Amino acid sequence: MQQNERGEPVTIVDIARQAGVSIKTVSRVINREEGVGAQTRARVQELVEQLGYRPNVSARSLSSRRSYLIGVIFMQVGAYHYVGEVQVGAMRACRRAGYHLVIEQVKPPETVGGVQAFADVLRDARFDGVVLTPPTCDDPEVLIAIEAAGLPYVRMAPHKEFERSPYVFTDDRRAAWEQTLRLWDMGHRRIAFIDGPDTHGSAIRRREGYISALRERGIEPRPEWIAKGEFLSLSGFDAAEALLRLPERPTAIFAANDEMAVGVLAAAAKHGLSVPRDLSVVGFDDTPAAESAWPRLTTIHQPTAEMAEAAVEMLIEGFGDERFRGRVVVRQLDYRLVSRDSAAPPPV
Amino acid sequence: MQQNERGEPVTIVDIARQAGVSIKTVSRVINREEGVGAQTRARVQELVEQLGYRPNVSARSLSSRRSYLIGVIFMQVGAYHYVGEVQVGAMRACRRAGYHLVIEQVKPPETVGGVQAFADVLRDARFDGVVLTPPTCDDPEVLIAIEAAGLPYVRMAPHKEFERSPYVFTDDRRAAWEQTLRLWDMGHRRIAFIDGPDTHGSAIRRREGYISALRERGIEPRPEWIAKGEFLSLSGFDAAEALLRLPERPTAIFAANDEMAVGVLAAAAKHGLSVPRDLSVVGFDDTPAAESAWPRLTTIHQPTAEMAEAAVEMLIEGFGDERFRGRVVVRQLDYRLVSRDSAAPPPV
DNA sequence: GCAAGTTACGACAACGTTGTCTTAAAATGA
DNA sequence: TCATTTTAAGACAACGTTGTCGTAACTTGC
């Protein structure tokens, strides 16, 4: 069923011979090109399915100068969940369109020769396009390498230079604003914030949302309420420790991601504080950690997989019209507030 | 530097012309084949570097019938960390050998048409080989699909049928045995265990190690001490709740993975138990969650990335000698006990 | 000094598609 | 009815490598 009479994979030649047409005609049917009569098309189509023919990607790319490969570029720094979601979403979109997903890791900036190695990989992988995740999507060297290779790319939640390429994003600023107001509306007035690294655009925008929400309610957030974090659980723990030692302790802590929020939970436990009775804690992202923490985290759902899916779709659609030539395409996806058990009105 | 005079990527033809030799000779140099004189080889080598030539993978695979693509097959069920580590390790090995890594997700068994879709993907991706992660590595349908495609594969920590293919593993049984004895030696006598799903071979072997350690010390583990878990944090939480309600409460809980151990920590917090003062908790795997939990988890380090690296190496080495024909190759890697803060002698 | 290897290379045909150009037949218009 | 356009299809040459085989030019052995 999947082999021709010589015991080898079915090729376009086999189809052509059996259908009594030229290989070019079969090629046209496969690629949904016009210029084929209805009956011919149907006959070829049927044979293709019957023999289980699948085009040879190598031959196809050699000839068409397309690889049907999309690359996802990331820098592994412990954000397994995020990268995993991106991959799953990207893969879904790829599969729908007959593409495959290749993953490539960029070494953290400090690594010697990292970018050169990356450029080499780009050149021999011959991707049709790549998706960039934060914080790589703002790394100037990486961007230059990709542009030098003439590759179309889409960035996910970029930090700056929005005109430089198409990108997908969610409104982090507004989401953080809503999250903060949610605490406010519960009655919290001393709301602290744990920041992410400045290399992530979303961290910055989340902080902005937090600040603007408080200002809107007529409160200027005190500097000591904003603690530096690194998006890692441990940094959330440390930041929370500092916040909980403040003379006027915050009644609520908003961590810029769930991982840090889990760290806050641990710090609260260490200080003998019951969440949410003595302290409310909210996160951001809605990772599995949020669901499995105790108490379950009130957070904001980030449609990571869907964003990646959208990014790949934009890439593939872009291949049609002269590869994005200059056009910047933007796609926004919606976040969603998730209410669980870690936030409640403050102690009276 | 990376383009020839026509502004297109440098090809083998450019090198050949400039070196004054035939393309075949260049090809020989590239592929480290013999039959080229020392000076010629040096001259070609230098030109290759100078012009930044990289072979076109499509052409190469079309001609050689190799894709230089390795696939990693997994089923996403929340084990982001594990899959992430596998990918990183596999990618490292691939890059060293000039291969690229393609990831493919298999839908959970219940999905309709899942395996057929998977078989299709296998056929058009034309991997040179694939790495299978648990629990996919024991899925009979998946194995049949891969074997039908004639693909060499290496399994990671398989569950059964060890003669069926090459595989890499760690001695989970012995590691769990050591972990249990470590608790015993601290003075614990009521040691409970939270199981993983039976579809994971390592879960089963971890349980065996736990049981045999207790038996060796002359204790028959009570059935109620072994709680069913699903390798997910929430299931650890639930299992711990049941264990902590036991009339004779265990003084230590050994969770078959870190994620569940974190769930146990949460359950302990809910019950007002201080870890490790009132209850010792140990995990398995040494994921980031173990480091960032509070208290930090005592666990066992699993060399996941290294295992994946080894798997890919075995695959690539195997391509040489007629593609593994019948030979089962096995590689064992070492685990490592990690002592942190979540285990201590039991209350007196 | 000559037959019998051995070494270092090249010519040429794959590999399985797609792109470009050509052409016979069918449809259209006057 | 005949010139003109449109449609459906095919011929043939890429695409950039590797595999197979052939063959001069050297070695080697006696």
mmCIF file of N, CA and C (backbone and C1' of nucleotides) in Angstrom, chain D residues 17 20-21 26-27 30:
data_model
loop_
_atom_site.group_PDB
_atom_site.id
_atom_site.type_symbol
_atom_site.label_atom_id
_atom_site.label_comp_id
_atom_site.label_asym_id
_atom_site.label_seq_id
_atom_site.Cartn_x
_atom_site.Cartn_y
_atom_site.Cartn_z
ATOM 1 P P DT D 17 25.886 21.619 -2.881
ATOM 2 O "O5'" DT D 17 25.962 20.243 -2.082
ATOM 3 C "C5'" DT D 17 26.556 19.110 -2.667
ATOM 4 C "C4'" DT D 17 25.608 17.947 -2.557
ATOM 5 C "C3'" DT D 17 26.326 16.618 -2.529
ATOM 6 O "O3'" DT D 17 26.426 16.186 -1.180
ATOM 7 C "C1'" DT D 17 24.539 16.625 -4.147
ATOM 8 P P DT D 20 27.035 2.744 -4.846
ATOM 9 O "O5'" DT D 20 27.469 2.639 -6.373
ATOM 10 C "C5'" DT D 20 26.561 3.028 -7.402
ATOM 11 C "C4'" DT D 20 27.253 2.887 -8.742
ATOM 12 C "C3'" DT D 20 28.349 1.814 -8.803
ATOM 13 O "O3'" DT D 20 28.215 1.119 -10.036
ATOM 14 C "C1'" DT D 20 29.248 3.883 -9.459
ATOM 15 P P DC D 21 29.047 -0.190 -10.334
ATOM 16 O "O5'" DC D 21 30.029 0.322 -11.476
ATOM 17 C "C5'" DC D 21 29.497 1.120 -12.545
ATOM 18 C "C4'" DC D 21 30.627 1.865 -13.214
ATOM 19 C "C3'" DC D 21 31.862 1.007 -13.505
ATOM 20 O "O3'" DC D 21 32.143 1.107 -14.881
ATOM 21 C "C1'" DC D 21 32.461 3.074 -12.527
ATOM 22 P P DC D 26 52.902 10.524 -12.627
ATOM 23 O "O5'" DC D 26 53.140 10.113 -11.108
ATOM 24 C "C5'" DC D 26 53.684 8.827 -10.921
ATOM 25 C "C4'" DC D 26 52.982 8.117 -9.802
ATOM 26 C "C3'" DC D 26 54.000 7.290 -9.029
ATOM 27 O "O3'" DC D 26 53.899 7.578 -7.658
ATOM 28 C "C1'" DC D 26 52.166 5.938 -9.764
ATOM 29 P P DT D 27 55.287 7.413 -6.804
ATOM 30 O "O5'" DT D 27 54.935 6.155 -5.902
ATOM 31 C "C5'" DT D 27 54.882 4.914 -6.550
ATOM 32 C "C4'" DT D 27 54.232 3.897 -5.644
ATOM 33 C "C3'" DT D 27 55.248 2.966 -5.009
ATOM 34 O "O3'" DT D 27 54.757 2.502 -3.764
ATOM 35 C "C1'" DT D 27 53.977 1.802 -6.666
ATOM 36 P P DC D 30 57.598 -10.791 -4.063
ATOM 37 O "O5'" DC D 30 58.415 -11.168 -5.381
ATOM 38 C "C5'" DC D 30 57.718 -11.742 -6.501
ATOM 39 C "C4'" DC D 30 58.630 -11.690 -7.716
ATOM 40 C "C3'" DC D 30 60.026 -12.309 -7.498
ATOM 41 O "O3'" DC D 30 60.267 -13.332 -8.439
ATOM 42 C "C1'" DC D 30 60.177 -10.220 -8.595
#
